[in-house]
CSV table of C-alpha atoms in Angstrom, one decimal:
chain,number,residue,atom,x,y,z
L,1,UNK,CA,-13.4,-20.0,12.8
L,2,UNK,CA,-12.8,-19.0,16.4
L,3,UNK,CA,-9.5,-19.6,16.7
L,4,UNK,CA,-7.8,-16.1,15.8
L,5,UNK,CA,-5.3,-16.5,12.8
L,6,UNK,CA,-2.6,-14.7,12.0
L,7,UNK,CA,-0.2,-15.3,8.7
L,8,UNK,CA,3.3,-13.6,8.2
L,9,UNK,CA,4.0,-12.9,4.6
L,10,UNK,CA,0.5,-12.3,4.1
L,11,UNK,CA,2.4,-9.9,0.9
L,12,UNK,CA,3.8,-13.2,-1.3
L,13,UNK,CA,1.7,-14.8,-3.6
L,14,UNK,CA,0.8,-17.6,-1.5
L,15,UNK,CA,0.0,-15.3,1.6
L,16,UNK,CA,-2.4,-12.9,-0.5
L,17,UNK,CA,-4.2,-16.5,-2.2
L,18,UNK,CA,-4.7,-17.3,1.0
L,19,UNK,CA,-5.7,-13.8,2.5
L,20,UNK,CA,-7.9,-14.0,-1.3
L,21,UNK,CA,-9.8,-17.8,-0.3
L,22,UNK,CA,-10.2,-16.6,3.5
L,23,UNK,CA,-12.4,-13.6,2.7
L,24,UNK,CA,-14.4,-15.8,0.6
L,25,UNK,CA,-15.1,-18.5,3.2
L,26,UNK,CA,-15.1,-15.8,6.1
L,27,UNK,CA,-11.9,-17.0,7.2
L,28,UNK,CA,-9.9,-13.5,8.8
L,29,UNK,CA,-6.2,-13.5,8.8
L,30,UNK,CA,-3.3,-10.7,11.1
L,31,UNK,CA,-1.5,-10.2,8.3
L,32,UNK,CA,1.2,-8.0,9.8
L,33,UNK,CA,3.5,-6.1,7.5
L,34,UNK,CA,7.1,-7.2,8.4
L,35,UNK,CA,10.0,-4.8,9.1
L,36,UNK,CA,11.8,-3.0,6.5
L,37,UNK,CA,14.5,-5.4,7.2
L,38,UNK,CA,12.4,-8.8,6.9
L,39,UNK,CA,11.0,-10.6,10.3
L,40,UNK,CA,14.1,-11.5,12.8
L,41,UNK,CA,14.1,-13.3,15.5
L,42,UNK,CA,13.4,-10.1,17.5
L,43,UNK,CA,10.8,-8.3,15.5
L,44,UNK,CA,9.2,-11.8,15.7
L,45,UNK,CA,9.4,-11.3,19.8
L,46,UNK,CA,7.5,-8.2,20.0
L,47,UNK,CA,5.2,-9.2,17.5
L,48,UNK,CA,4.1,-12.4,19.6
L,49,UNK,CA,4.7,-11.3,23.0
L,50,UNK,CA,1.5,-8.4,22.0
L,51,UNK,CA,-0.8,-9.6,20.2
L,52,UNK,CA,-0.8,-13.5,20.9
L,53,UNK,CA,-2.7,-15.7,18.1
L,54,UNK,CA,-4.6,-19.0,18.7
L,55,UNK,CA,-2.3,-20.8,15.3
L,56,UNK,CA,0.2,-19.2,12.9
L,57,UNK,CA,0.9,-19.7,8.9
L,58,UNK,CA,4.5,-19.0,8.6
L,59,UNK,CA,5.0,-17.8,5.4
L,60,UNK,CA,7.6,-15.1,6.0
L,61,UNK,CA,10.4,-16.6,4.1
L,62,UNK,CA,7.9,-18.1,1.2
L,63,UNK,CA,10.1,-16.5,-2.0
L,64,UNK,CA,13.3,-18.1,-0.7
L,65,UNK,CA,12.2,-21.0,-0.3
L,66,UNK,CA,9.6,-21.6,-3.0
L,67,UNK,CA,10.7,-19.5,-5.8
L,68,UNK,CA,14.0,-17.5,-5.5
L,69,UNK,CA,16.4,-18.8,-8.7
L,70,UNK,CA,19.3,-18.6,-6.0
L,71,UNK,CA,20.0,-20.0,-2.3
L,72,UNK,CA,21.0,-17.0,-0.6
L,73,UNK,CA,23.2,-19.2,2.2
L,74,UNK,CA,23.0,-16.4,4.8
L,75,UNK,CA,19.9,-15.7,4.5
L,76,UNK,CA,19.2,-19.0,4.6
L,77,UNK,CA,20.8,-19.0,8.6
L,78,UNK,CA,19.7,-16.2,9.7
L,79,UNK,CA,15.7,-17.5,9.0
L,80,UNK,CA,16.8,-20.6,10.6
L,81,UNK,CA,17.2,-18.8,13.4
L,82,UNK,CA,14.2,-16.7,13.4
L,83,UNK,CA,12.3,-19.8,12.6
L,84,UNK,CA,13.7,-21.7,15.8
L,85,UNK,CA,12.7,-18.0,17.8
L,86,UNK,CA,9.4,-18.8,16.2
L,87,UNK,CA,8.4,-21.6,17.7
L,88,UNK,CA,10.0,-21.4,21.2
L,89,UNK,CA,7.7,-18.4,21.3
L,90,UNK,CA,4.7,-21.0,19.9
L,91,UNK,CA,5.1,-23.0,23.0
L,92,UNK,CA,5.2,-20.3,25.8
L,93,UNK,CA,2.2,-19.3,24.5
L,94,UNK,CA,0.9,-22.0,23.2
L,95,UNK,CA,-0.2,-21.0,19.2
L,96,UNK,CA,-0.4,-23.9,17.0
L,97,UNK,CA,2.4,-23.5,14.0
L,98,UNK,CA,1.6,-24.4,10.5
L,99,UNK,CA,5.2,-24.2,8.6
L,100,UNK,CA,5.6,-25.3,4.7
L,101,UNK,CA,7.6,-27.3,3.6
L,102,UNK,CA,9.3,-28.8,0.4
L,103,UNK,CA,9.5,-31.8,-1.5
L,104,UNK,CA,13.5,-31.1,-1.8
L,105,UNK,CA,14.0,-32.5,1.6
L,106,UNK,CA,14.2,-36.2,-0.6
L,107,UNK,CA,17.2,-36.8,-2.5
L,108,UNK,CA,14.9,-37.7,-5.5
L,109,UNK,CA,16.6,-41.0,-5.5
L,110,UNK,CA,13.8,-43.7,-5.3
L,111,UNK,CA,11.0,-43.6,-8.4
L,112,UNK,CA,7.9,-44.2,-6.1
L,113,UNK,CA,6.3,-41.5,-4.5
L,114,UNK,CA,7.3,-40.1,-1.2
L,115,UNK,CA,5.4,-41.0,2.2
L,116,UNK,CA,5.9,-39.1,5.5
L,117,UNK,CA,7.7,-42.0,6.4
L,118,UNK,CA,10.2,-41.9,4.2
L,119,UNK,CA,14.1,-40.6,5.9
L,120,UNK,CA,14.6,-37.2,4.1
L,121,UNK,CA,18.2,-37.1,2.4
L,122,UNK,CA,18.1,-33.2,1.4
L,123,UNK,CA,20.4,-32.2,-1.8
L,124,UNK,CA,21.1,-28.7,-1.7
L,125,UNK,CA,20.8,-25.4,0.6
L,126,UNK,CA,17.6,-25.1,0.7
L,127,UNK,CA,16.7,-29.1,1.0
L,128,UNK,CA,19.4,-28.7,4.0
L,129,UNK,CA,17.7,-25.2,5.2
L,130,UNK,CA,13.8,-26.9,5.1
L,131,UNK,CA,14.6,-29.9,6.4
L,132,UNK,CA,16.6,-28.3,9.7
L,133,UNK,CA,13.5,-25.6,10.0
L,134,UNK,CA,11.2,-28.6,10.1
L,135,UNK,CA,13.4,-30.6,12.5
L,136,UNK,CA,13.9,-27.5,15.0
L,137,UNK,CA,9.9,-27.2,14.9
L,138,UNK,CA,9.5,-30.6,15.3
L,139,UNK,CA,11.8,-30.6,18.4
L,140,UNK,CA,10.4,-26.8,20.2
L,141,UNK,CA,7.0,-26.8,20.0
L,142,UNK,CA,4.4,-30.0,20.2
L,143,UNK,CA,1.1,-28.4,18.5
L,144,UNK,CA,2.1,-28.0,14.7
L,145,UNK,CA,2.3,-29.1,11.0
L,146,UNK,CA,4.4,-29.2,8.8
L,147,UNK,CA,3.2,-29.0,5.5
L,148,UNK,CA,5.4,-30.2,2.6
L,149,UNK,CA,4.5,-29.3,-0.8
L,150,UNK,CA,4.8,-30.4,-5.1
L,151,UNK,CA,6.1,-28.4,-7.4
L,152,UNK,CA,5.1,-24.9,-6.4
L,153,UNK,CA,3.9,-22.7,-9.3
L,154,UNK,CA,2.5,-19.1,-8.5
L,155,UNK,CA,1.7,-15.3,-10.6
L,156,UNK,CA,4.8,-13.9,-8.9
L,157,UNK,CA,6.6,-11.8,-11.5
L,158,UNK,CA,9.9,-13.2,-9.8
L,159,UNK,CA,8.8,-16.4,-9.4
L,160,UNK,CA,9.9,-19.6,-11.2
L,161,UNK,CA,7.1,-20.1,-13.6
L,162,UNK,CA,7.4,-16.1,-14.4
L,163,UNK,CA,11.4,-17.1,-15.2
L,164,UNK,CA,10.6,-19.6,-17.7
L,165,UNK,CA,7.7,-17.5,-19.3
L,166,UNK,CA,10.2,-15.0,-20.1
L,167,UNK,CA,12.5,-17.3,-21.4
L,168,UNK,CA,9.9,-18.4,-23.8
L,169,UNK,CA,9.0,-15.0,-24.9
L,170,UNK,CA,12.5,-14.4,-26.5
L,171,UNK,CA,14.3,-17.5,-27.2
L,172,UNK,CA,13.1,-20.0,-29.9
L,173,UNK,CA,13.9,-23.0,-27.4
L,174,UNK,CA,13.3,-24.9,-24.2
L,175,UNK,CA,14.5,-28.0,-23.1
L,176,UNK,CA,13.1,-29.5,-20.7
L,177,UNK,CA,14.2,-32.6,-18.4
L,178,UNK,CA,11.6,-35.6,-19.5
L,179,UNK,CA,13.3,-38.1,-16.7
L,180,UNK,CA,12.3,-35.2,-13.5
L,181,UNK,CA,9.0,-35.9,-11.9
L,182,UNK,CA,7.1,-34.2,-9.3
L,183,UNK,CA,3.5,-33.1,-8.7
L,184,UNK,CA,2.6,-29.3,-9.9
L,185,UNK,CA,0.7,-27.2,-7.4
L,186,UNK,CA,-0.7,-24.2,-8.6
L,187,UNK,CA,-0.5,-21.3,-5.4
L,188,UNK,CA,-4.1,-20.9,-5.0
L,189,UNK,CA,-4.9,-25.1,-4.3
L,190,UNK,CA,-2.0,-25.0,-1.8
L,191,UNK,CA,-3.8,-22.1,-0.2
L,192,UNK,CA,-7.0,-24.2,-0.5
L,193,UNK,CA,-5.0,-26.9,1.8
L,194,UNK,CA,-3.4,-24.6,4.5
L,195,UNK,CA,-7.8,-23.3,4.9
L,196,UNK,CA,-8.6,-26.8,5.4
L,197,UNK,CA,-5.9,-27.6,7.7
L,198,UNK,CA,-7.2,-24.3,9.8
L,199,UNK,CA,-10.4,-25.0,10.1
L,200,UNK,CA,-10.0,-28.9,11.5
L,201,UNK,CA,-7.7,-27.3,14.1
L,202,UNK,CA,-10.1,-24.8,14.8
L,203,UNK,CA,-11.9,-28.3,15.9
L,204,UNK,CA,-9.6,-28.3,18.6
L,205,UNK,CA,-8.7,-31.6,16.6
L,206,UNK,CA,-5.2,-32.7,18.0
L,207,UNK,CA,-4.1,-33.8,14.2
L,208,UNK,CA,0.0,-32.5,14.3
L,209,UNK,CA,2.6,-33.9,12.4
L,210,UNK,CA,4.6,-33.9,9.3
L,211,UNK,CA,1.8,-33.9,5.7
L,212,UNK,CA,2.5,-33.7,2.0
L,213,UNK,CA,0.1,-31.7,-0.5
L,214,UNK,CA,0.6,-32.3,-4.3
L,215,UNK,CA,-1.0,-31.7,-7.5
L,216,UNK,CA,-3.3,-34.9,-8.5
L,217,UNK,CA,-1.0,-36.0,-11.8
L,218,UNK,CA,2.7,-36.5,-11.5
L,219,UNK,CA,3.5,-35.0,-14.2
L,220,UNK,CA,7.5,-33.9,-15.7
L,221,UNK,CA,9.3,-31.0,-16.0
L,222,UNK,CA,9.2,-31.4,-20.0
L,223,UNK,CA,5.4,-32.2,-19.8
L,224,UNK,CA,4.2,-29.7,-17.1
L,225,UNK,CA,6.0,-26.8,-19.6
L,226,UNK,CA,4.5,-28.0,-22.5
L,227,UNK,CA,1.0,-27.7,-20.5
L,228,UNK,CA,1.8,-23.9,-19.4
L,229,UNK,CA,3.2,-22.6,-22.5
L,230,UNK,CA,-0.2,-23.6,-24.6
L,231,UNK,CA,-1.9,-21.9,-22.0
L,232,UNK,CA,0.3,-18.9,-22.2
L,233,UNK,CA,0.3,-18.9,-25.9
L,234,UNK,CA,-3.6,-17.4,-25.2
L,235,UNK,CA,-2.6,-14.4,-23.7
L,236,UNK,CA,0.7,-13.7,-25.6
L,237,UNK,CA,2.6,-14.5,-28.2
L,238,UNK,CA,5.5,-16.6,-27.4
L,239,UNK,CA,8.9,-16.9,-29.5
L,240,UNK,CA,9.6,-20.4,-28.6
L,241,UNK,CA,8.8,-23.0,-31.8
L,242,UNK,CA,10.6,-26.1,-29.8
L,243,UNK,CA,10.5,-27.4,-27.0
L,244,UNK,CA,13.1,-29.9,-26.7
L,245,UNK,CA,13.7,-33.4,-24.2
L,246,UNK,CA,16.8,-33.4,-22.2
L,247,UNK,CA,17.6,-35.9,-19.4
L,248,UNK,CA,17.8,-34.6,-15.3
L,249,UNK,CA,21.5,-35.0,-15.7
L,250,UNK,CA,22.5,-32.5,-18.1
L,251,UNK,CA,19.9,-29.8,-16.2
L,252,UNK,CA,22.2,-26.9,-14.9
L,253,UNK,CA,20.3,-27.6,-11.3
L,254,UNK,CA,20.5,-31.3,-11.5
L,255,UNK,CA,22.6,-31.0,-8.2
L,256,UNK,CA,19.9,-29.2,-6.2
L,257,UNK,CA,16.9,-30.8,-7.2
L,258,UNK,CA,15.7,-34.1,-7.0
L,259,UNK,CA,14.4,-35.8,-10.1
L,260,UNK,CA,11.8,-38.0,-8.7
L,261,UNK,CA,9.8,-35.7,-6.3
L,262,UNK,CA,6.1,-36.8,-6.3
L,263,UNK,CA,4.6,-37.0,-2.8
L,264,UNK,CA,2.5,-39.1,-1.7
L,265,UNK,CA,-0.5,-37.5,-0.3
L,266,UNK,CA,-2.2,-40.4,1.3
L,267,UNK,CA,-2.2,-39.5,5.0
L,268,UNK,CA,-3.5,-35.7,4.5
L,269,UNK,CA,-6.6,-37.8,2.4
L,270,UNK,CA,-7.2,-39.8,5.4
L,271,UNK,CA,-6.6,-37.1,7.9
L,272,UNK,CA,-8.1,-34.4,6.5
L,273,UNK,CA,-10.2,-35.1,4.0
L,274,UNK,CA,-8.4,-33.8,1.5
L,275,UNK,CA,-8.3,-34.4,-2.0
L,276,UNK,CA,-5.7,-33.8,-4.3
L,277,UNK,CA,-6.8,-31.1,-6.8
L,278,UNK,CA,-4.9,-32.1,-11.1
L,279,UNK,CA,-3.2,-28.8,-11.8
L,280,UNK,CA,-4.2,-28.2,-15.2
L,281,UNK,CA,-7.5,-27.2,-13.6
L,282,UNK,CA,-5.7,-24.0,-12.0
L,283,UNK,CA,-3.4,-23.1,-15.0
L,284,UNK,CA,-6.4,-20.5,-16.6
L,285,UNK,CA,-6.9,-18.7,-13.4
L,286,UNK,CA,-3.4,-18.4,-12.5
L,287,UNK,CA,-2.0,-17.4,-16.0
L,288,UNK,CA,-5.1,-14.7,-16.7
L,289,UNK,CA,-3.4,-13.6,-13.2
L,290,UNK,CA,-0.5,-13.1,-14.0
L,291,UNK,CA,-0.8,-11.4,-17.2
L,292,UNK,CA,-3.0,-9.0,-16.0
L,293,UNK,CA,-0.2,-7.9,-14.1
L,294,UNK,CA,3.0,-8.3,-16.1
């Protein structure tokens, strides 16, 4: 790797996966420790004025954007301002910006897979904030890659997967939507994709733009949950005995979560040669890592 790489959010689950997989491929990141109050416009300005990397992966707010249970409007507003400043700094210093985003920029009203050409119509606060961040990055910094991920799940102790498993340990019955579909995407697979993109950008290929990635084999929330529980039972005793189907419209998060969230990954395959991996193959290692740290 000829480029000097910076990773904001190296302590996040996705950041740790990127560092771990990068080390195996002899790819190193400068991963600065965030200020106690988190990255903001002023601290980002000082950081990039002093370091000036060639490319930057922005996972500074990964948990809020991808794993937090409830979105915080004030935090999102501050993060939007910080990312806008980050894009300005990347423009000023000629830095490539790899910015993650999400299927949540779509409203889930169509049953077919979303491509990069489809117009975003976010439902909830999180999707709306991510869409504004995308627009900001796109308008300010020409050297950007916006990478929209499917259903990201990781081994963090306060993430989506952890909350589900903790419920399964104490409740005998769970309900999941059988008519809500998406691309489950293990955190290691998402990290693999980011590294593959960086490798090609390192070859000075001007492949800027927006790309989709999600694990192979779209699944319903019910099917995904059943697969997770099947693997989890090899690690611990679960209280849950029944997993019942429930309509998407009856779910408490139906107003914010897209019902149909399947992403088409043709563009990233045709542009970068990145093939989707089956999400089921990533479950054993992920859950093994999760239970080792519970």
